[in-house]
Coordinates of C-alpha atoms and ligand atoms in Angstrom, one line a residue:
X1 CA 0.0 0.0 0.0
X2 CA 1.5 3.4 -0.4
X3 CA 0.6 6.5 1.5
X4 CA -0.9 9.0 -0.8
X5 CA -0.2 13.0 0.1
X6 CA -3.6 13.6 0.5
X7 CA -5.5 13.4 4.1
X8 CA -8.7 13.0 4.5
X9 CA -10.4 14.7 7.4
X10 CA -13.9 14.1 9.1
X11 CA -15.7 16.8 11.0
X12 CA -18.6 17.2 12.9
X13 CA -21.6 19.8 13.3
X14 CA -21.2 19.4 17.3
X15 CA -18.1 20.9 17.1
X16 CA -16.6 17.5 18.6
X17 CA -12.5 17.8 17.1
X18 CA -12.2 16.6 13.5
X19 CA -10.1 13.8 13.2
X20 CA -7.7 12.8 10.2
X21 CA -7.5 9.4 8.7
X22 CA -4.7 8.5 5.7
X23 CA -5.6 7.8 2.2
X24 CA -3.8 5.0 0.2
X25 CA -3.2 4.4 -3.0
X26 CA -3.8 1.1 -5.3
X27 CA -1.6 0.5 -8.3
X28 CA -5.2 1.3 -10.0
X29 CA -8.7 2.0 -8.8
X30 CA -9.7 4.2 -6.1
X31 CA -7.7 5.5 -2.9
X32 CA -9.4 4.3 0.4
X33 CA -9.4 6.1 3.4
X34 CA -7.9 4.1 6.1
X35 CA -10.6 4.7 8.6
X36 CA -9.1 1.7 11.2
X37 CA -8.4 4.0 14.1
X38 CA -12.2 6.0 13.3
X39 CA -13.6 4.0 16.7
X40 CA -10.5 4.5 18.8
X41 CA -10.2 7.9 17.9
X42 CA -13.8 9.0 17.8
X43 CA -15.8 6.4 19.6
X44 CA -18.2 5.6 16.5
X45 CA -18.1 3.6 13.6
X46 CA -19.1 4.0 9.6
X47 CA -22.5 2.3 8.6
X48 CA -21.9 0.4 5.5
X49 CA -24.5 -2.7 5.0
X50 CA -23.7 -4.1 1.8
X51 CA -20.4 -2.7 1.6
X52 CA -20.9 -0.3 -0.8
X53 CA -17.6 1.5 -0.4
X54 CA -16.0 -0.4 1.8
X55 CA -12.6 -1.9 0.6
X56 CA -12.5 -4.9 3.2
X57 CA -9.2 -6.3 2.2
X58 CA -6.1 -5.1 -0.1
X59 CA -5.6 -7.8 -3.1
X60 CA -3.3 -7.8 -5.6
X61 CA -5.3 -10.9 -7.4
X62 CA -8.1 -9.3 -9.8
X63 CA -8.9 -5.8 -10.5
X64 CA -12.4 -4.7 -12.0
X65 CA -13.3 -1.3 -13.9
X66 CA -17.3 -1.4 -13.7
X67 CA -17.2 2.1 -15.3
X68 CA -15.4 0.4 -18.3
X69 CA -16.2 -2.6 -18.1
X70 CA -12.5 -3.8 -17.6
X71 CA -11.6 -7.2 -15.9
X72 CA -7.7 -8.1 -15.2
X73 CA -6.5 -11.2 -13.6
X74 CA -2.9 -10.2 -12.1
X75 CA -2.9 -7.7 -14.4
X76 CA -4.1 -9.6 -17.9
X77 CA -7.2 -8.4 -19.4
X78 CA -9.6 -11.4 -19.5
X79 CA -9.7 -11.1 -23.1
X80 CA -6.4 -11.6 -23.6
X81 CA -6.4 -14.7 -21.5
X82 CA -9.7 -16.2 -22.8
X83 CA -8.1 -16.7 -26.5
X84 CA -4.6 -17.3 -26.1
X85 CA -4.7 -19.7 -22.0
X86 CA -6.2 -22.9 -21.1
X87 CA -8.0 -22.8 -17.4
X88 CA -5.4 -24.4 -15.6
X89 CA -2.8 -21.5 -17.3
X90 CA -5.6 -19.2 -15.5
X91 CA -5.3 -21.3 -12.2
X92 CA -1.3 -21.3 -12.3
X93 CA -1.9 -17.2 -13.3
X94 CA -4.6 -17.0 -10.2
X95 CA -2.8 -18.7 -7.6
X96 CA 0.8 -17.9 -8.5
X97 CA 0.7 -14.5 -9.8
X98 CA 2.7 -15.1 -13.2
X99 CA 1.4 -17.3 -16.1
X100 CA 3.3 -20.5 -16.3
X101 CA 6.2 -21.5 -18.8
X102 CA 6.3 -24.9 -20.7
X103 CA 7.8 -26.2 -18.0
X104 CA 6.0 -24.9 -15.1
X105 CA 2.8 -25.8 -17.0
X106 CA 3.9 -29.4 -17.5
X107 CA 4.5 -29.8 -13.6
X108 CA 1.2 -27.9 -12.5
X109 CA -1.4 -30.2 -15.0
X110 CA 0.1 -33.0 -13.7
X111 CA 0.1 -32.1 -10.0
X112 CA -3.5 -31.4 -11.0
X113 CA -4.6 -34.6 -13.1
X114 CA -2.5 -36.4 -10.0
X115 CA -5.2 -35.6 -8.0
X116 CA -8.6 -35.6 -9.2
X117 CA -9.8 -38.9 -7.2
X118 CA -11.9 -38.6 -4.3
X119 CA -12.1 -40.7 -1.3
X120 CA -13.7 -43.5 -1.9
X121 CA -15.5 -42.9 1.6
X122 CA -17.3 -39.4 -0.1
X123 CA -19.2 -41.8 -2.3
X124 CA -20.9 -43.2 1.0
X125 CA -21.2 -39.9 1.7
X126 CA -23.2 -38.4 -1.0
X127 CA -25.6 -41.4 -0.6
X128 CA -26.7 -39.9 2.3
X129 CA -28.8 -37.5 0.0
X130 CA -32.2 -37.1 -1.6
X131 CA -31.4 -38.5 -5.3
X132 CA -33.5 -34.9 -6.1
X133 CA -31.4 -32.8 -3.3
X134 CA -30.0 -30.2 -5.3
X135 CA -26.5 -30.1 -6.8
X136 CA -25.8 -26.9 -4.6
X137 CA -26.7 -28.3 -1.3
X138 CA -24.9 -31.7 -2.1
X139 CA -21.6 -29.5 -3.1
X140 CA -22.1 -27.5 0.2
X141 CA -22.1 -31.5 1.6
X142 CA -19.1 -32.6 0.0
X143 CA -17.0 -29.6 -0.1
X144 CA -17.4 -29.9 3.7
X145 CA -16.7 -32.9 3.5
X146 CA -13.4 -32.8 2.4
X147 CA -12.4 -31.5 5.6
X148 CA -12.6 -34.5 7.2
X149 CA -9.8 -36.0 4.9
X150 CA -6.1 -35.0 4.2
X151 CA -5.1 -34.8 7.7
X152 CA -1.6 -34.3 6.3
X153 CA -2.1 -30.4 5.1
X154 CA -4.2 -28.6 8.2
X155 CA -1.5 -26.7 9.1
X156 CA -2.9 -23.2 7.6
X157 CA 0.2 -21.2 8.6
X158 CA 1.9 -23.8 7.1
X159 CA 2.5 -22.6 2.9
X160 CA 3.0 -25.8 1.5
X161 CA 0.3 -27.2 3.6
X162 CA -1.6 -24.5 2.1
X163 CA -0.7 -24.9 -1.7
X164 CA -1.6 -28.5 -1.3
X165 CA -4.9 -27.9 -0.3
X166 CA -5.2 -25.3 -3.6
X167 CA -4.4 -28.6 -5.9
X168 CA -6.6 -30.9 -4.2
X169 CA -9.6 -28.7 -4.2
X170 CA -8.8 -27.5 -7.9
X171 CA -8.4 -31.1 -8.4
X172 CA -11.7 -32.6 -7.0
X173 CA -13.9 -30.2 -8.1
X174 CA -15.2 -31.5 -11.5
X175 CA -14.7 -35.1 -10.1
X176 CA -17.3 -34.1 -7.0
X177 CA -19.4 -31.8 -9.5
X178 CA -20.0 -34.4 -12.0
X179 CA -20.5 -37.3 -8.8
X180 CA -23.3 -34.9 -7.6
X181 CA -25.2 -34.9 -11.6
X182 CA -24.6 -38.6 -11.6
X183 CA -26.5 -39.2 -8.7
X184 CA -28.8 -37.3 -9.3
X185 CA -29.5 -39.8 -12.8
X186 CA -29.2 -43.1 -10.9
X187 CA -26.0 -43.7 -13.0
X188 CA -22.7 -45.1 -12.0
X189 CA -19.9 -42.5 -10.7
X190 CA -17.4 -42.0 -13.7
X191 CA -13.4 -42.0 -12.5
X192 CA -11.7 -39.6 -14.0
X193 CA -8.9 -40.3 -16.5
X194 CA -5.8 -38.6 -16.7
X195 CA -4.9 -38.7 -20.2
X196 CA -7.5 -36.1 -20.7
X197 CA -7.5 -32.2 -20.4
X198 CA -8.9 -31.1 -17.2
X199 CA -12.1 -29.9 -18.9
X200 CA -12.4 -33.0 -21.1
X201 CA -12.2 -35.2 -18.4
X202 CA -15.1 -33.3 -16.1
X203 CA -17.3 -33.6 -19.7
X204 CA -16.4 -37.7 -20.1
X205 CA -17.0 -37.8 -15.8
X206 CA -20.3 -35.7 -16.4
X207 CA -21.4 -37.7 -19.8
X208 CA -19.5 -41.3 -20.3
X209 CA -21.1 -44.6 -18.9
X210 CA -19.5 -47.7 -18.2
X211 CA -21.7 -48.7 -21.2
X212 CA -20.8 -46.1 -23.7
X213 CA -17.6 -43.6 -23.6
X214 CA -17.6 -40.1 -24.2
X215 CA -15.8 -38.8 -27.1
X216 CA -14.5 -35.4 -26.1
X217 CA -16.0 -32.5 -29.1
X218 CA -13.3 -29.6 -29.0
X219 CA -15.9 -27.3 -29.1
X220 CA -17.8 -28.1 -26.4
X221 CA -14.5 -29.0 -24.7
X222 CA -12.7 -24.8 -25.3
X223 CA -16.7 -23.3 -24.7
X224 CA -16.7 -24.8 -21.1
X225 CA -12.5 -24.2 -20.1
X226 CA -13.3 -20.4 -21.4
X227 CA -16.9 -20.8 -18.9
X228 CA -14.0 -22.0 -16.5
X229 CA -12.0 -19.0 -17.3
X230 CA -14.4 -16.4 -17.0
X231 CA -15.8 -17.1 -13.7
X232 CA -12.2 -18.2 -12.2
X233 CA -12.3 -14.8 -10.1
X234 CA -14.0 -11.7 -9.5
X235 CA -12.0 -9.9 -6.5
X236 CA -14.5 -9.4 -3.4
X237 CA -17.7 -10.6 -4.4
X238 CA -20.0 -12.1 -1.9
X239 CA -18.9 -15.7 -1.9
X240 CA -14.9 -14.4 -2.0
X241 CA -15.8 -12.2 1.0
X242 CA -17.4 -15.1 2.8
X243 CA -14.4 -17.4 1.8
X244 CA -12.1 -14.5 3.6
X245 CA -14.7 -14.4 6.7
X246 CA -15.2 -17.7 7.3
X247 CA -11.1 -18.9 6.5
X248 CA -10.2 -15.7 8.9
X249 CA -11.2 -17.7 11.5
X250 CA -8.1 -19.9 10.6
X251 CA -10.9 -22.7 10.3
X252 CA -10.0 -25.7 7.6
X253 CA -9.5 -24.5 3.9
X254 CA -12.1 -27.1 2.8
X255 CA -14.7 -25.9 5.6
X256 CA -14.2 -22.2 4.2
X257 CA -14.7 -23.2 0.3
X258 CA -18.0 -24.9 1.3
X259 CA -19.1 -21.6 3.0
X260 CA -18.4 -19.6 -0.6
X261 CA -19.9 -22.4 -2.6
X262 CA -23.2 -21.8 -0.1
X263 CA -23.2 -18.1 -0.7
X264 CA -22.5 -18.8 -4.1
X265 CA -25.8 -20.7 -4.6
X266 CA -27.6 -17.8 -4.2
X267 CA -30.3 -16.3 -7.2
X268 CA -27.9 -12.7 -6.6
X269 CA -25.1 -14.3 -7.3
X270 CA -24.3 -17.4 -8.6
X271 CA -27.9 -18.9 -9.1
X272 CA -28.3 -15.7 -11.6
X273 CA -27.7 -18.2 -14.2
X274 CA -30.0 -21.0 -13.1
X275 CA -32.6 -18.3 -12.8
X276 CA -31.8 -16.7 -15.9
X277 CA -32.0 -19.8 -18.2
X278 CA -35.4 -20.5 -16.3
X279 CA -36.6 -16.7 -17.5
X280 CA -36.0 -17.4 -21.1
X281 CA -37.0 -20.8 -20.8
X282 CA -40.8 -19.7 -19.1
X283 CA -41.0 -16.8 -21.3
X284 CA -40.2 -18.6 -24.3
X285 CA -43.4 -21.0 -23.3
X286 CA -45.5 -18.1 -22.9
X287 CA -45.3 -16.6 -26.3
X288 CA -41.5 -16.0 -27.1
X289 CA -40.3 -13.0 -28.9
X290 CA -43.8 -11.7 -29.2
X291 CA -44.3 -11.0 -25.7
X292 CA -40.5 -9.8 -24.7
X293 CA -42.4 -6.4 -24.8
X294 CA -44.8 -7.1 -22.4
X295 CA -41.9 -9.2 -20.5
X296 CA -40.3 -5.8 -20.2
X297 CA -42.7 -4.0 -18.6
X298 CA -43.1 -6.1 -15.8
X299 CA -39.7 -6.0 -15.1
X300 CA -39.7 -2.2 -14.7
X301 CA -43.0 -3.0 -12.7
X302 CA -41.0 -2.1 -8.8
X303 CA -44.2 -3.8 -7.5
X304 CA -44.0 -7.0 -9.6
X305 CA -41.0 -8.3 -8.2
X306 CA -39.9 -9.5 -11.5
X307 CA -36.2 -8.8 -12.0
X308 CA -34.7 -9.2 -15.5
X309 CA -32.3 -12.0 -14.9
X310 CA -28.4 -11.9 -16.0
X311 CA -29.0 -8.2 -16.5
X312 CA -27.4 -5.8 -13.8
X313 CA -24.2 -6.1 -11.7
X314 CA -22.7 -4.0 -8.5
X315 CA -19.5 -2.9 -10.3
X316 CA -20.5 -3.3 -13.3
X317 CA -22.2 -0.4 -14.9
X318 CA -21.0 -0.7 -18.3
X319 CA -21.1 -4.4 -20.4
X320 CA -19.3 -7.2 -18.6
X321 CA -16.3 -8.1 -20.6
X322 CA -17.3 -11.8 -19.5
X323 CA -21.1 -11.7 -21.2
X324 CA -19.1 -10.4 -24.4
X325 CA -16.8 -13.3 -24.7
X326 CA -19.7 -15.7 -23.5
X327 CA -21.7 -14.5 -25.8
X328 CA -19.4 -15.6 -28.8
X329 CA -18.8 -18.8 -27.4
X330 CA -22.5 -19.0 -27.4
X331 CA -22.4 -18.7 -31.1
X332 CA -19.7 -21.0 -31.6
X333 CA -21.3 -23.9 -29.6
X334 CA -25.0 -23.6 -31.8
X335 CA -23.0 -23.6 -34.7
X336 CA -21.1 -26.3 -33.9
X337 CA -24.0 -28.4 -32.8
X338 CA -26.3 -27.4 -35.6
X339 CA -28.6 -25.1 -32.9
X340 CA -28.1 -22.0 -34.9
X341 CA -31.8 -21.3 -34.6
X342 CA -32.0 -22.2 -31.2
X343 CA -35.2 -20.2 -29.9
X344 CA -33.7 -19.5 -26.4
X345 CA -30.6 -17.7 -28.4
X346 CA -32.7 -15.2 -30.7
X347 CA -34.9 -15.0 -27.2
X348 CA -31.8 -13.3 -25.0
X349 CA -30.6 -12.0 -28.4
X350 CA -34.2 -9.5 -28.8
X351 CA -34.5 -9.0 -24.5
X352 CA -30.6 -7.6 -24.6
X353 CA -31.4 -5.4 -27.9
X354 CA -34.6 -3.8 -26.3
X355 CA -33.0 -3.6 -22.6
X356 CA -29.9 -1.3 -24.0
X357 CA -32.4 0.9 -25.9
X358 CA -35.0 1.2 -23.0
X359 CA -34.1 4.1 -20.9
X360 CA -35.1 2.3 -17.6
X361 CA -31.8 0.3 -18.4
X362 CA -29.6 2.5 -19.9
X363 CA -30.2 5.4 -17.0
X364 CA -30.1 2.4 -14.2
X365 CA -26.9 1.5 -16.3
X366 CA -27.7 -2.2 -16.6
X367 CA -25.9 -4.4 -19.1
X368 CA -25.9 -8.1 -19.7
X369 CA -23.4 -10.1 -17.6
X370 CA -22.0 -13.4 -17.8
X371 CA -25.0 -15.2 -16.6
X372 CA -27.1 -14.1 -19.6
X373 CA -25.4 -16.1 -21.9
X374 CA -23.4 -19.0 -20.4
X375 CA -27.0 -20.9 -19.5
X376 CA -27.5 -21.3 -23.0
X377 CA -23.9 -22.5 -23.8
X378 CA -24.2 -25.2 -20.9
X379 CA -28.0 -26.2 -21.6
X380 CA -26.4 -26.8 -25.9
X381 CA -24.1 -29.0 -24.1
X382 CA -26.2 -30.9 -21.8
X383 CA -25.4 -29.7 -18.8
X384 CA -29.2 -29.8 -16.8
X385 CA -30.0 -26.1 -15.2
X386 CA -29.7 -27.1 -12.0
X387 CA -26.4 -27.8 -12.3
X388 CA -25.3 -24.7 -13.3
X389 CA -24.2 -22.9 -10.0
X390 CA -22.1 -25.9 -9.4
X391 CA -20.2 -25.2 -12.2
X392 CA -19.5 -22.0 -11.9
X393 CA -18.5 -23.4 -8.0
X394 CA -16.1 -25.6 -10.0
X395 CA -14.3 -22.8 -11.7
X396 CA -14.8 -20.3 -8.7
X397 CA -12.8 -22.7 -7.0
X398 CA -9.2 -21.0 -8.0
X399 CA -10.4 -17.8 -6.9
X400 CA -11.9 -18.8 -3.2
X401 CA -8.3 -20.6 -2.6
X402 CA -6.0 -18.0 -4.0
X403 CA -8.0 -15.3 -2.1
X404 CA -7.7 -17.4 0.8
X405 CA -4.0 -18.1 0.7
X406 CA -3.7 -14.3 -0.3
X407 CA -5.4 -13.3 3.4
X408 CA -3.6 -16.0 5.3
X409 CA -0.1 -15.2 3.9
X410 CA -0.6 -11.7 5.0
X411 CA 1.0 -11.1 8.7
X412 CA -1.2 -8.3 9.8
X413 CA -4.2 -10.3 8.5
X414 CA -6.9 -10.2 11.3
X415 CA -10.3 -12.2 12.2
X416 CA -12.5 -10.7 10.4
X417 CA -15.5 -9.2 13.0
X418 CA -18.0 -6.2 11.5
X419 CA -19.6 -3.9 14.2
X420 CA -23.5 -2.9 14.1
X421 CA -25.4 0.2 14.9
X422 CA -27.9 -0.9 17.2
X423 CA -31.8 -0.4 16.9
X424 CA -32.9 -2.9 19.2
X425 CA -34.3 -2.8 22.9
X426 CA -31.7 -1.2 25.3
X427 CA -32.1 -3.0 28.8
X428 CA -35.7 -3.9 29.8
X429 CA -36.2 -6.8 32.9
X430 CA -38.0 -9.8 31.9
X431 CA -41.7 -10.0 32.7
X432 CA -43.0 -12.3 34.4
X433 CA -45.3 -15.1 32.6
X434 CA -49.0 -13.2 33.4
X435 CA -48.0 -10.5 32.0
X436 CA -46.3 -11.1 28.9
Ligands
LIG501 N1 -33.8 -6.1 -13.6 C1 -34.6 -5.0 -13.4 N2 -34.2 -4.0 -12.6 C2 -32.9 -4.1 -12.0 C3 -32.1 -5.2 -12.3 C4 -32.6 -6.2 -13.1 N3 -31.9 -7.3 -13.3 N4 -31.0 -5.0 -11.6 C5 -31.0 -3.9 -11.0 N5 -32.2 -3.3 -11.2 C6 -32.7 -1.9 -10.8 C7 -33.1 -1.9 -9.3 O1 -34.4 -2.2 -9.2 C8 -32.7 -0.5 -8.9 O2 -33.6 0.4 -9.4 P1 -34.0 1.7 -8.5 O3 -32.7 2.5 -8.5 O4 -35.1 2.4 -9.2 O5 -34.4 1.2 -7.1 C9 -31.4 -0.3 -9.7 O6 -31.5 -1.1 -10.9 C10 -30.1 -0.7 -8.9 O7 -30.2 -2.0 -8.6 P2 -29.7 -2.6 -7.2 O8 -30.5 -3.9 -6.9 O9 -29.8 -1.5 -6.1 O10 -28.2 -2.9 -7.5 P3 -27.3 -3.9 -6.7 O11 -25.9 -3.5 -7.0 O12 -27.6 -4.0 -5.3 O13 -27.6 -5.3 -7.4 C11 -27.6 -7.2 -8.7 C12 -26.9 -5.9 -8.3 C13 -28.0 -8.0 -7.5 C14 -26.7 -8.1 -9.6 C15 -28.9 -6.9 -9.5 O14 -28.5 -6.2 -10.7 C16 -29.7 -8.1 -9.9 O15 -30.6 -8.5 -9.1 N6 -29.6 -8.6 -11.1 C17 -30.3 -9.8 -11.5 C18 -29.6 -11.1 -10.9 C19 -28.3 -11.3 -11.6 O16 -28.2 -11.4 -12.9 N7 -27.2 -11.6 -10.8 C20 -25.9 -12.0 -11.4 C21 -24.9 -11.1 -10.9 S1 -23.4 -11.5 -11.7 C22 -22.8 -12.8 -10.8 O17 -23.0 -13.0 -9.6 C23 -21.9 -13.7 -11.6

């Protein structure tokens, strides 16, 4: 962090001393105000629900523009690294800071493929669900899970104990993904096999049978690694921030990842996807293109409660770069498996040309984002919509971990504990039971 010249200085009407805080500067983005002495200084605290201009952490992992739509990982714009790096170069990138050379990238797959087995005890483990439980709450299960295994790597102040833990989770996480949609069909677990890519083996996991293998299409295979790619990080976001919170407990690195893959789940968040493809889906049954219009207007209906879905982000308040690159990918894959005219496609394609003219949008400066058009890549390749949050769980794997290791490598890194402005009863004696 440097110390920028600037000070910033907080007064009050009640002619109570003003008190100055310093101001930081990033290598990019906004200064903060470091406000940490505020409560010592001043006795109160700032009010911030939502943390709307809170910086909670520093980070020198991913860095967002939302004003122009910019998205770097360690520096790389994403469309850089979506054409010319496979996901695990973007999980070498992620979790090491550099991208890797030939060499470096030969050691890491194979530390990778070296480890995508599970326990053979998780199998028993996942049994223990409803064959309709969904995937999210079974990942929550098994993610969890995990930290009841590799005993050998719990020492979290420990780095090598800590990188291990990055492999085996980045590892595991299509084999457990694809366990989860197996179940869920009554069909044998698939191993994985490591002469495959690390996306071509979660497809032949997700889609091969002991009666019939899956022959890996390239197409498919790049759509879903650049899906991979594109959701690998996204600096603080809500499951991120509750990976930090729950791992700055020192808890287990397993038990933390479990807590972002449960905030992930959410319709906000991650389930924006889920919910999206279910939008176009419903509205394509009731009438299709023809009734977009009306569509529309119940989405700028406040007291409808209809949102339109993969539309709108919190940083974002220009196009995601993500929904631009997903969105060609989404071309590629219906060409590719003869779906050009898929009615879902031309669907998102007439609600994102209306939405940009429509000046509810444009002044509320909401733009597509990557959920509004990587459900119709997946659902091309037969992944089923309720998997969808999972796999972006898969791929925001790298970020959760690398965040993680980020806080914990850190030495002034602190539990993390938020304070409250109370509203509640002050003291009051209980009554007794008459006369409650
Ligand atoms: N449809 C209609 N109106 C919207 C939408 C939308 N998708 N998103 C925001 N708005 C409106 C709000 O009603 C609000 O209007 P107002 O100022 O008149 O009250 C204004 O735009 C600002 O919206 P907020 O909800 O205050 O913005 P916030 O930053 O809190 O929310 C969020 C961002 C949650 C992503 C929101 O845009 C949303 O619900 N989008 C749909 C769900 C979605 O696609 N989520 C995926 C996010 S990306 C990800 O997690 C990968």
């Amino acid at each position: 962090m440097n110390l920028s010249d600037k000070k910033a200085t907080l007064s009050f009407s009640d002619g109570s001393p003003s008190v100055e805080f310093p101001v930081y500067k990033g290598t990019v983005g906004p200064d903060v105000v470091d406000i940490r002495k505020l409560y010592g200084q001043t006795g109160m605290f700032t009010f911030d629900p939502g943390f709307m201009s809170t910086a909670a952490c520093e980070s020198g992992i991913t860095y967002i523009d939302g004003d122009k739509g910019e998205l770097l990982y360690r520096g790389f714009p994403i469309e850089q690294l979506a054409v010319n790096c496979d996901f695990l170069d973007i999980c070498y990138l992620i979790l090491n800071g550099e991208l890797p050379n030939g060499e470096q990238k030969k050691d890491f797959d194979t530390q990778v493929t070296h480890h995508t087995l599970v326990n053979e005890q998780l199998h028993f483990f996942l049994r223990g669900f409803r064959r309709d439980a969904h995937p999210m709450a079974v990942l929550t299960g098994l993610v969890g899970a995990l930290s009841a295994f590799y005993h050998d790597s719990t020492d979290i102040t420990n780095p090598e104990h800590r990188h291990i833990s990055a492999i085996r989770l980045i590892a595991k996480m299509p084999t457990l993904v694809a366990m989860a949609y197996k179940y869920s069909q009554g069909q044998p677990f698939i191993y994985p096999r490591n002469d495959l890519s690390y996306t071509g083996n979660f497809l032949r996991m997700m889609f091969a049978t002991p009666c019939e293998d899956y022959k890996v299409n390239e197409v498919v295979e790049r759509a879903l690694d650049r899906i991979f790619i594109l959701h690998a990080d996204h600096e603080q976001n809500a499951s991120t921030s509750t990976v930090r919170l729950c791992g700055s407990s020192g808890t287990n690195p397993f038990a933390a990842i479990s807590a972002g893959v449960a905030c992930l789940w959410g319709p906000a968040h991650g389930g924006a996807n889920e919910a999206c493809l279910q939008m176009l889906e419903e509205l394509q049954a009731n009438g299709g293109v023809a009734k977009v219009g009306e569509f529309m207007e119940k989405v700028k209906d406040k007291n409808s409660g209809v949102r339109l879905m993969g539309f709108g982000h919190r940083v974002y308040k220009n196009y995601d770069p993500r929904a631009k690159l997903m969105q060609e990918t989404c071309k590629e894959v219906l060409a590719a498996l003869g779906l050009e005219n898929d009615p879902l496609f031309k669907l998102a394609m007439e609600l994102e040309r209306i939405a940009l003219e429509d000046p509810y949008f444009v002044q509320r400066k909401l733009y597509p984002n990557v959920d509004f058009y990587s459900g119709i890549v997946q659902r091309a390749i037969g992944i089923p919509t309720s998997l969808f949050t999972a796999i972006f769980a898969l791929a925001r794997t790298v970020g959760w971990i690398a965040q993680w290791n980020e806080m914990l490598s850190d030495p002034d890194y602190k539990i993390g504990r938020p304070r409250q402005l109370f509203t509640g009863h002050v003291t009051r004696d209980v009554p007794e039971m008459n006369k409650r």
